[in-house]
Short mmCIF file of C-alpha atoms and ligand atoms in Angstrom, two decimals:
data_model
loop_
_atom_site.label_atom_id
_atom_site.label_comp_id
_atom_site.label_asym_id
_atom_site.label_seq_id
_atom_site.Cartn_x
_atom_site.Cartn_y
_atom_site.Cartn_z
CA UNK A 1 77.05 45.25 -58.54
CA UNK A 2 77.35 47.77 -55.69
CA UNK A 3 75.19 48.14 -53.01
CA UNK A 4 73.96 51.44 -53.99
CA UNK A 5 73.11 51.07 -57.81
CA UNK A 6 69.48 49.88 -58.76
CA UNK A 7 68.85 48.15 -61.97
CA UNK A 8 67.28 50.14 -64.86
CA UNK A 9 63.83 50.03 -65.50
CA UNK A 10 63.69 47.49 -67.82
CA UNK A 11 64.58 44.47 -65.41
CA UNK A 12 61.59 45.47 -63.10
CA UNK A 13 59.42 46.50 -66.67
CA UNK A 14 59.54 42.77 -67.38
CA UNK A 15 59.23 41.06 -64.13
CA UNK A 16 56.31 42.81 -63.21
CA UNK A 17 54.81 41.17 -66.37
CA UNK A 18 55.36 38.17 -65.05
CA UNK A 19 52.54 38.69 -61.99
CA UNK A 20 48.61 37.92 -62.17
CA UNK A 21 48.08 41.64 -62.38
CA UNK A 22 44.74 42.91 -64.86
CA UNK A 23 45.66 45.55 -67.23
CA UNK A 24 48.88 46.80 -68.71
CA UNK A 25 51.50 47.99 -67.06
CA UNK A 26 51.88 51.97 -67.49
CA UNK A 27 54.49 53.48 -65.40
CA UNK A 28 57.50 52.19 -63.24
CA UNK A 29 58.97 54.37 -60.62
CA UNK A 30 61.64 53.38 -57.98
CA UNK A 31 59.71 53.89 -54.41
CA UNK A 32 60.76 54.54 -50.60
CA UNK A 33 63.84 54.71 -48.37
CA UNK A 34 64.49 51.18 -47.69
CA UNK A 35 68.05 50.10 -47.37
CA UNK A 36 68.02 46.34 -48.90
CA UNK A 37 65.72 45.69 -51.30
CA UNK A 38 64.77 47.15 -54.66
CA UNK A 39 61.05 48.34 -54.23
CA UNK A 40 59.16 50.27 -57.78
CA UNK A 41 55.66 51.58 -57.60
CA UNK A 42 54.30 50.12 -61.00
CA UNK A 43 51.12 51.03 -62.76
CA UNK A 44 48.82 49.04 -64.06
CA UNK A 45 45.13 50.99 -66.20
CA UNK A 46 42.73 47.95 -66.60
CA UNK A 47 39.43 49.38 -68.57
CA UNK A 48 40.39 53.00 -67.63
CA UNK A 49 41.16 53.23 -63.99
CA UNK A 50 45.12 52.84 -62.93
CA UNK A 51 46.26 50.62 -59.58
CA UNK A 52 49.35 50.95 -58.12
CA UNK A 53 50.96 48.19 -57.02
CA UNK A 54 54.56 47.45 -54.57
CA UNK A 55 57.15 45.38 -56.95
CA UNK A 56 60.23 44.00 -55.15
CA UNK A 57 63.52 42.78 -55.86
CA UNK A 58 64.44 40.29 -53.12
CA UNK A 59 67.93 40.97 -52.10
CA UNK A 60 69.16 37.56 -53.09
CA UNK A 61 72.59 38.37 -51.14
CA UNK A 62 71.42 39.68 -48.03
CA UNK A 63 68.54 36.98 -47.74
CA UNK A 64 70.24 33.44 -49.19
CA UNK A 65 66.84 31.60 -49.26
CA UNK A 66 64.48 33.25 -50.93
CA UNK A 67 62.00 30.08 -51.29
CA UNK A 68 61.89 30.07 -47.66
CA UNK A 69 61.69 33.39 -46.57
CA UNK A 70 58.34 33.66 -49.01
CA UNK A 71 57.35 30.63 -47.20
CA UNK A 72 57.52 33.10 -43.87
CA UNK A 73 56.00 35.57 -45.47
CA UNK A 74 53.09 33.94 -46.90
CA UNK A 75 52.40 31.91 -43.89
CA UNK A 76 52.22 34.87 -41.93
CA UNK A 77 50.24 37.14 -43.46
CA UNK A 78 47.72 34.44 -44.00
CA UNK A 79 47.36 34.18 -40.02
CA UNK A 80 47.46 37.37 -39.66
CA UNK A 81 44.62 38.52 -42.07
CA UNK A 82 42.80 35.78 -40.62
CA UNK A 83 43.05 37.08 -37.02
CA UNK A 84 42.22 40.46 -37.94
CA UNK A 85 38.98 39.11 -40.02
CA UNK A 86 37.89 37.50 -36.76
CA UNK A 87 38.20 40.71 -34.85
CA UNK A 88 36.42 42.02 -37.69
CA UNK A 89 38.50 44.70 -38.78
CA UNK A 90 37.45 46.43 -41.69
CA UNK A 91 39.68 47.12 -44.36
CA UNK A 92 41.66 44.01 -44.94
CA UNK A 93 43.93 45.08 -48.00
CA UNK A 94 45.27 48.23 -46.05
CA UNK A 95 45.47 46.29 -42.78
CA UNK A 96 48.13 43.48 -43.61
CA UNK A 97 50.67 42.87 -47.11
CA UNK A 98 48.97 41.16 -49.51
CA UNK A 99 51.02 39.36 -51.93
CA UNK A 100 50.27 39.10 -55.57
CA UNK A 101 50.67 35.57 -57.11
CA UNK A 102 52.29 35.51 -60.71
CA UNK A 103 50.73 34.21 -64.01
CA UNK A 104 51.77 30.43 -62.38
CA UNK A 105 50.52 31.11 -59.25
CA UNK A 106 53.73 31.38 -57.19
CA UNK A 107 54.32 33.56 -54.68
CA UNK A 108 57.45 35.24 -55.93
CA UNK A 109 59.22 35.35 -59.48
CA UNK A 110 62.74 34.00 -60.80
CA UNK A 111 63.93 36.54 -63.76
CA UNK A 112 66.59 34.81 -66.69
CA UNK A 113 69.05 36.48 -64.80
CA UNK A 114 68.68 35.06 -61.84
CA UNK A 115 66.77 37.69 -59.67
CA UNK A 116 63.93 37.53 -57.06
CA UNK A 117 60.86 39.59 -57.51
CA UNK A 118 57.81 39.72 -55.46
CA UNK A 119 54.79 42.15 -55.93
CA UNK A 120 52.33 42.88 -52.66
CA UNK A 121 48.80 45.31 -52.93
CA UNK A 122 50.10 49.01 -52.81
CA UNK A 123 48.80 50.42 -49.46
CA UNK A 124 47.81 54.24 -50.88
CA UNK A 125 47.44 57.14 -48.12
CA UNK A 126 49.94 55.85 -46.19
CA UNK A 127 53.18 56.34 -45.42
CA UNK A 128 56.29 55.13 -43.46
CA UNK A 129 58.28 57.72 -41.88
CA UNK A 130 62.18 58.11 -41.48
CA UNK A 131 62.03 60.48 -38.71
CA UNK A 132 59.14 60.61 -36.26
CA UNK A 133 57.06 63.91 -35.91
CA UNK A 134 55.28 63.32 -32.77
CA UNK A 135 54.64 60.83 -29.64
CA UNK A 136 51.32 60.41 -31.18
CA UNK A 137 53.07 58.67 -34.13
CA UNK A 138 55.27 56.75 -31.79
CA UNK A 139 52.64 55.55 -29.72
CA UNK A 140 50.78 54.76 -32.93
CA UNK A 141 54.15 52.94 -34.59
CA UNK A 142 54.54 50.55 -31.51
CA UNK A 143 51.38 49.69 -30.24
CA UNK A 144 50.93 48.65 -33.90
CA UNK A 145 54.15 46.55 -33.73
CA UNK A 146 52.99 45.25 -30.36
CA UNK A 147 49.74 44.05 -32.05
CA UNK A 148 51.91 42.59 -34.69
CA UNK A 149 53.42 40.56 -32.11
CA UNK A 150 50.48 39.27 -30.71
CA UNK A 151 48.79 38.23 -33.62
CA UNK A 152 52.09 35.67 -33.90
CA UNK A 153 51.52 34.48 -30.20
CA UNK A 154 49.39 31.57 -31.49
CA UNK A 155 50.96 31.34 -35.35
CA UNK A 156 50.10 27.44 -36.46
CA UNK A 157 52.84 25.43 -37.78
CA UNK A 158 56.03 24.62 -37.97
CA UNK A 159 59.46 27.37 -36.64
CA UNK A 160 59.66 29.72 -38.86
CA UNK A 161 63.24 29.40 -41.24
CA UNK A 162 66.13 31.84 -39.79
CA UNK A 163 66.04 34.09 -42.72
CA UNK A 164 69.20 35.65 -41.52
CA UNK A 165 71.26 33.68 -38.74
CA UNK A 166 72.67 35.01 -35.71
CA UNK A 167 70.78 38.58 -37.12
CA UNK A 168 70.62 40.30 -33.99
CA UNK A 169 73.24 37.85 -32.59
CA UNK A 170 75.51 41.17 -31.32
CA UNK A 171 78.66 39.10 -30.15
CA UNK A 172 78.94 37.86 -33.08
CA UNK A 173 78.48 41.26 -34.76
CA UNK A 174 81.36 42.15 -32.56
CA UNK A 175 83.49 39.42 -33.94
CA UNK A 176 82.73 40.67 -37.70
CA UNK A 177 83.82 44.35 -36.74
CA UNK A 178 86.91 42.67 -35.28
CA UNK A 179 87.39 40.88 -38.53
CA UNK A 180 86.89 43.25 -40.92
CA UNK A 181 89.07 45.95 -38.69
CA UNK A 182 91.96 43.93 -38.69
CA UNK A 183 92.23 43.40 -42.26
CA UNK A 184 91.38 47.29 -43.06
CA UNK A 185 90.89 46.19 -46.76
CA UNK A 186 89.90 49.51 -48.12
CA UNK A 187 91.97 51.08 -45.96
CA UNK A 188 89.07 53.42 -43.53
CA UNK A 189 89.90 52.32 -40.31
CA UNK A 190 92.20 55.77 -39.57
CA UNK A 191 88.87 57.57 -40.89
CA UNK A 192 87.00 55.70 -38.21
CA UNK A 193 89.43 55.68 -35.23
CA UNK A 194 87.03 57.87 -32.67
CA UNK A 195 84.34 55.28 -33.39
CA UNK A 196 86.59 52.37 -33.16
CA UNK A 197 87.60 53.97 -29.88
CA UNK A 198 83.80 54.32 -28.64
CA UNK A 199 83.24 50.99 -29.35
CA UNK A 200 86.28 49.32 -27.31
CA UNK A 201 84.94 51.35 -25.01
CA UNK A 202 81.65 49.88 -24.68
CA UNK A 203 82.00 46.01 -25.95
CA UNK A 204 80.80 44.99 -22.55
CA UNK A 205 77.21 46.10 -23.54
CA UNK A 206 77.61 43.51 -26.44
CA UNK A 207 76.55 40.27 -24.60
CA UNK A 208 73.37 42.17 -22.65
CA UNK A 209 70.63 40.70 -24.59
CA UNK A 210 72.03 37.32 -26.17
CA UNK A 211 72.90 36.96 -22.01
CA UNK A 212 69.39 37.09 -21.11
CA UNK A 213 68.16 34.56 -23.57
CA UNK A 214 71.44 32.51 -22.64
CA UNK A 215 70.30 32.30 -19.11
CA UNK A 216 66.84 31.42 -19.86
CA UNK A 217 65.34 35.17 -18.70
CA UNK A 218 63.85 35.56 -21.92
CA UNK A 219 61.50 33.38 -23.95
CA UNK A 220 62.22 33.03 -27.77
CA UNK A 221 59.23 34.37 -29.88
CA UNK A 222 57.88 35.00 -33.67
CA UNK A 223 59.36 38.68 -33.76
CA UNK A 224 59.66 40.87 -36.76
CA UNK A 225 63.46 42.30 -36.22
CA UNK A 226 63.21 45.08 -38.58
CA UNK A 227 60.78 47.32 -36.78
CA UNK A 228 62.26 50.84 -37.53
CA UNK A 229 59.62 53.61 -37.28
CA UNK A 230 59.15 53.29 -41.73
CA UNK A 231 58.86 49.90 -41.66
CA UNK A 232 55.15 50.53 -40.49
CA UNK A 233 52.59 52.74 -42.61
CA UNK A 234 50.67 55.23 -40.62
CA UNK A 235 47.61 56.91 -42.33
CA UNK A 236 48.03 60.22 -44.13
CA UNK A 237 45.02 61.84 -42.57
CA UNK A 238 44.53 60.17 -39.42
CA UNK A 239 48.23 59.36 -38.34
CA UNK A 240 47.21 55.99 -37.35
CA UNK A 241 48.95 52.99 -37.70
CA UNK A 242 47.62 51.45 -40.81
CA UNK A 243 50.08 48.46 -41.83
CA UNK A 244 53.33 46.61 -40.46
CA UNK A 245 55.71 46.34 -43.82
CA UNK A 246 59.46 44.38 -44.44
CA UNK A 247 58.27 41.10 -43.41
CA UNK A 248 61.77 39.68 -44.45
CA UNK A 249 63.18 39.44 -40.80
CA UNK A 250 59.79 37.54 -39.50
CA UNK A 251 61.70 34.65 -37.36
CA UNK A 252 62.60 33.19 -33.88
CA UNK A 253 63.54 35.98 -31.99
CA UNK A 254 63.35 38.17 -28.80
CA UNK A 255 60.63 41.11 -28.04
CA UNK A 256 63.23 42.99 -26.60
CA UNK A 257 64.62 43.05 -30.27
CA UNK A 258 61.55 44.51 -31.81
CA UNK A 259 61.13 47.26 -28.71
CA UNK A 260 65.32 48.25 -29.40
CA UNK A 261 64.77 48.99 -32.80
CA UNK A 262 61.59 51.25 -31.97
CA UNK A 263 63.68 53.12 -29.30
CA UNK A 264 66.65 53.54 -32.16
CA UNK A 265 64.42 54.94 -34.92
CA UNK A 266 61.65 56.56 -33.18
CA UNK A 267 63.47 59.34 -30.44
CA UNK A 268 65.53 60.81 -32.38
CA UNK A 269 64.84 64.69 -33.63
CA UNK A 270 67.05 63.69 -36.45
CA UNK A 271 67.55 60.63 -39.02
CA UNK A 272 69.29 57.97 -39.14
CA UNK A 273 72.14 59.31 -41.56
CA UNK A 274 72.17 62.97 -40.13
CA UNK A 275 76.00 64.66 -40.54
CA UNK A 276 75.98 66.25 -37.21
CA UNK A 277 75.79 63.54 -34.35
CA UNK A 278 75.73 66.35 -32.12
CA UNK A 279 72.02 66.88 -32.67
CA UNK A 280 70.92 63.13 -31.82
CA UNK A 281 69.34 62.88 -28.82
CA UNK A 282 67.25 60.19 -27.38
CA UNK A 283 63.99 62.33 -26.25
CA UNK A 284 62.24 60.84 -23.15
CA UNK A 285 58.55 61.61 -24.23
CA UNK A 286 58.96 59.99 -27.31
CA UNK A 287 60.41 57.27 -25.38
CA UNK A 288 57.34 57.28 -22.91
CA UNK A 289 54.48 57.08 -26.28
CA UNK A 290 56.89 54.12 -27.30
CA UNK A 291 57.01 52.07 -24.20
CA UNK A 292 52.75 53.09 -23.59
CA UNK A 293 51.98 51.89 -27.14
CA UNK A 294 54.27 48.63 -27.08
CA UNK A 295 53.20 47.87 -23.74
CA UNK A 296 48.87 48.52 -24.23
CA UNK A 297 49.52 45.98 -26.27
CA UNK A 298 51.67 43.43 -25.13
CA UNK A 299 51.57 43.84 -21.28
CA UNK A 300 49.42 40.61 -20.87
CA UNK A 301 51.92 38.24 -22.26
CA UNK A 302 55.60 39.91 -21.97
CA UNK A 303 57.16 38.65 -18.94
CA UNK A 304 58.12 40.73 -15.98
CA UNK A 305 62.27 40.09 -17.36
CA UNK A 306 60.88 41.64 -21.04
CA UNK A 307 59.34 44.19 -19.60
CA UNK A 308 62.15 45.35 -17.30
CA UNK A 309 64.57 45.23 -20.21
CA UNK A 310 62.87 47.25 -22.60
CA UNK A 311 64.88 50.25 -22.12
CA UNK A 312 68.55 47.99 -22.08
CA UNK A 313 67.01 46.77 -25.56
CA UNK A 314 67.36 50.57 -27.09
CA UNK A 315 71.09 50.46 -25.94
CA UNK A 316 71.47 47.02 -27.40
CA UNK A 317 70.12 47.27 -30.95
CA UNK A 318 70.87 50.83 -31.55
CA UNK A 319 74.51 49.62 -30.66
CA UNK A 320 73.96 46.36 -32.56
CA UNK A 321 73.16 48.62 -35.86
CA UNK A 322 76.30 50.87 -34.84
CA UNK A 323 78.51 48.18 -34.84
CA UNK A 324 76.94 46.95 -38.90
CA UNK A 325 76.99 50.26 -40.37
CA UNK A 326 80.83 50.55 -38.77
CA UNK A 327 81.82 47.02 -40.18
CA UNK A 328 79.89 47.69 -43.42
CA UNK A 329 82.04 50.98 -43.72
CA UNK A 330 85.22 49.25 -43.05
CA UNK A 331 84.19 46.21 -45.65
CA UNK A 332 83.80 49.16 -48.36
CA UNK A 333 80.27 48.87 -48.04
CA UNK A 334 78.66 46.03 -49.77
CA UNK A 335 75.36 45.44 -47.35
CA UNK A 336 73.69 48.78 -46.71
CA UNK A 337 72.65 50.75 -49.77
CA UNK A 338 75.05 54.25 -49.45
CA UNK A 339 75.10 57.81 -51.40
CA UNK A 340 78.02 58.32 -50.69
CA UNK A 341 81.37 56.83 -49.17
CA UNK A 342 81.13 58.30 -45.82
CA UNK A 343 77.78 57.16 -45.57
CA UNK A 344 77.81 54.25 -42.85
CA UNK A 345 80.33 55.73 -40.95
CA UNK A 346 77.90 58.53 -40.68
CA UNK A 347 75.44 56.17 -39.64
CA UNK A 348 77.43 54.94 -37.02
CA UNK A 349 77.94 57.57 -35.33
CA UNK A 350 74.32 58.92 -35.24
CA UNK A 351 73.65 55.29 -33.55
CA UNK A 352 76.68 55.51 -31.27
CA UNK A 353 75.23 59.15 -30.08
CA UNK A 354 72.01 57.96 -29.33
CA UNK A 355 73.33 55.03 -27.30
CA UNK A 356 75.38 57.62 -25.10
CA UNK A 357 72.23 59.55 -25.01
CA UNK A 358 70.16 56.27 -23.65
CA UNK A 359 72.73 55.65 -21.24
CA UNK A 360 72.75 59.16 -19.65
CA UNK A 361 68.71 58.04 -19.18
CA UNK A 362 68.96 54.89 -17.99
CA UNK A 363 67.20 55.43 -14.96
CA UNK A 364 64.50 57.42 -16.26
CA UNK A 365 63.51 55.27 -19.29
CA UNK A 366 63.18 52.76 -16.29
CA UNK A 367 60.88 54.97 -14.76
CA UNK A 368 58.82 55.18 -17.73
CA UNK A 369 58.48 51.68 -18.37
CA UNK A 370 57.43 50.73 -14.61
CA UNK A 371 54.99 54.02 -14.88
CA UNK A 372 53.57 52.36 -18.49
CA UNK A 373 53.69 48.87 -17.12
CA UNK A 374 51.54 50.35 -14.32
P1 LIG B 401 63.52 47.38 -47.50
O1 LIG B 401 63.76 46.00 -46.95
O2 LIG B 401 64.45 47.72 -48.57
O3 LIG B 401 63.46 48.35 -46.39
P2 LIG B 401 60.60 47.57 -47.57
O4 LIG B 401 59.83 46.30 -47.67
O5 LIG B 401 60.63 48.22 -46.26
O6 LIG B 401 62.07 47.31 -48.18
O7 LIG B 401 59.98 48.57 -48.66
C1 LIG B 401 60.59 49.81 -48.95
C2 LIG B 401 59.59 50.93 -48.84
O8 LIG B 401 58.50 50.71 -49.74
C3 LIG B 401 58.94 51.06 -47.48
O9 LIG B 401 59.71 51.82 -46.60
C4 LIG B 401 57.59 51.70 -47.80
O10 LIG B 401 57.74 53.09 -47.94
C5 LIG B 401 57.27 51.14 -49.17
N1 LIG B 401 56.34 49.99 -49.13
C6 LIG B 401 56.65 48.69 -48.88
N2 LIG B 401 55.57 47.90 -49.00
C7 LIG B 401 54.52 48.72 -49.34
C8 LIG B 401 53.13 48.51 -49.67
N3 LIG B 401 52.58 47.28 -49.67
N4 LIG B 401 52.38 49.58 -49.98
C9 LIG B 401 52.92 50.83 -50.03
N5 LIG B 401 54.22 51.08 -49.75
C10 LIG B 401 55.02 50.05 -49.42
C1 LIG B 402 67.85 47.63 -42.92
O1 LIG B 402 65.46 46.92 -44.84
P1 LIG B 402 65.45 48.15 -43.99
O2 LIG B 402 66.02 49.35 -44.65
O3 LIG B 402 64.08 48.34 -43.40
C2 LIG B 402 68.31 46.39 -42.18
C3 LIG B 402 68.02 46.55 -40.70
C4 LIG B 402 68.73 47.78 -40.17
C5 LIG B 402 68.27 48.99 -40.97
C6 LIG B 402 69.02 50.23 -40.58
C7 LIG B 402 67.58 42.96 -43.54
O4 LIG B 402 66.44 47.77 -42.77
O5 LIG B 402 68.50 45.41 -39.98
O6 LIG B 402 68.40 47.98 -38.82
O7 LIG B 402 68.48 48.77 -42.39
N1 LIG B 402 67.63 45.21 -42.71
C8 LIG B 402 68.33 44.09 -42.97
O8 LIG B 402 68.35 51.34 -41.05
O9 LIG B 402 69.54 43.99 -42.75
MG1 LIG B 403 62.14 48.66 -44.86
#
């Protein structure tokens, strides 16, 4: 299977049978922009009304253990419904996933042919957002992933399982570039050459982050890793923040990691996979409502190293990401989901842009951040 087919309705038809859900099921439709996973909207009418509800294949390549990824998952959104109950937030079903046992009360379900399904509440009037609109909806995007993180300050329990090691390891997504360069298997690396050239160019930004850890600078943390600006809902009407989604990537990790990927996906005028790299740009007040939100809610516990590196972090992950999509292209792309053939490489460059574009701001992100940080 390639990474950009999705099974035909059938497969999800019958797994979604296989969940405690009232009613029959009435419609299936394949749902959002995510690039791993297989995610449906399916319909269920129960004595008249219909309820949507979020079916998932689990990308059983990409994420080896499924058993104890759900384990993460389920874990943490029980703590984190919890906490929010004790604030007394109102409005628990939008406000954190809510999985969906099946018939056997599990919390995810193994098809005959060997594939992972999972169904959560469907969180209506919301939506996430592959390009951001305003600094109101970046503000509103981190402060919610800020909040995230501190509702996992005090999670109970055990570490939770690496659900992909060494993910935002970037030396060692170096080495895999390196790897998959030299063998050229599909034969793209001529069609890459300027960004193979950017990124000799810029390999000693590779070690930045894993450095800081290394040295002790940075404390390890319950972090989300895949905090792109969709990966949280904001409300239809009110723009708020309404849910943080893609719980897949909840494991040890830095803050910084979280804050880079919110600098990555929520600056740019354009998205992710625009043609024209020419038109990415990392805008500074977006970058201000990002490091205000993530910081109005996380400025009591970050330490003063975090807090200084937040705008380093941008740099790092967007050039962590850079270096996948590249090495994805190269391996004839078998992680990402593509259109097309010269999708990732597209990708790569809009991330390789939008590092140049951080580093021409270096010392005014700084500026923000100390301004925010008050
Ligand atoms: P992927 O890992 O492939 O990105 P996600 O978990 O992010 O998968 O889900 C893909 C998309 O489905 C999201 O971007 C979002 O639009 C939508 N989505 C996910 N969970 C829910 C939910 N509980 N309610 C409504 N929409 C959701
Ligand atoms: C993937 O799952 P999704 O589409 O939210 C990827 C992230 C990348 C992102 C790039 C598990 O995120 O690491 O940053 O694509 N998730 C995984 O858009 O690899
Ligand atoms: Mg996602």
């Amino acid at each position: 299977m390639t990474a950009s087919r999705t099974l035909p309705l059938e497969a999800p038809a019958a797994a979604a049978a296989a969940f405690a859900i009232p009613g029959e099921l009435t419609d299936v439709v394949p749902y959002g922009s995510g690039h791993i996973n297989d995610t449906y909207a399916v319909t269920f009418t129960h004595r008249g009304a219909n309820r949507r509800y979020l079916l998932q294949r689990i990308n059983h390549r990409v994420f080896r253990d499924v058993p104890a990824l759900m384990s993460n998952i389920s874990r943490v959104c029980a703590h984190a419904r919890a906490r929010l109950e004790a604030e007394g937030a109102a409005d628990l079903d939008r406000r954190v996933l809510t999985l969906v046992p099946t018939r056997d009360g599990q919390v995810y379900h193994l098809d005959e042919a060997g594939l992972y399904w999972r169904v959560y509440l469907f969180i209506e009037g919301a939506t996430g957002h592959d390009v951001v609109q305003s600094p109101e909806q970046a503000y509103a995007a981190a402060s919610a992933f800020g909040r995230f993180q501190r509702l996992l300050t005090d999670l109970p329990g055990e570490r939770l399982h690496e659900t992909i090691p060494d993910f935002h390891h970037t030396p060692k997504r170096l080495a895999a570039f390196d790897a998959a360069l030299s063998e050229d298997r599909h034969n793209r690396a001529a069609d890459a050459a300027a960004e193979i050239a950017w990124l000799e160019a810029h390999r000693g930004l590779a070690g930045a982050l894993v450095s800081l850890r290394e040295r002790g600078l940075v404390p390890e943390r319950v972090t989300h890793n895949d905090t792109k600006l969709n990966n949280v809902l904001l409300d239809d009407r009110t723009q708020e923040a309404v849910c943080v989604i893609d719980l897949d990537t909840l494991m040890p990790g830095l803050a910084l990691y979280d804050f880079g990927d919110l600098v990555r996906t929520s600056t740019s005028p354009v998205a992710e996979d625009e043609p024209d790299p020419s038109r990415v740009t990392m805008r500074l007040p977006m970058f201000e409502a990002l490091a205000r939100g993530y910081l109005d809610a996380t400025h009591d516990f970050l330490t003063p190293a975090e807090v200084e590196s937040l705008p380093l972090a941008g740099q790092v992950i967007t050039l962590t990401i850079g270096i996948r999509f590249l090495t994805d292209y190269l391996q004839g792309d078998r992680y990402f989901k593509t259109k097309h053939p010269g999708h990732n490489l597209q990708r790569c460059r809009t991330q390789f842009a939008l590092v140049d574009s951080m580093i021409a701001q270096h010392e005014r992100m700084l500026a923000c951040v100390h301004t925010a940080a008050g």
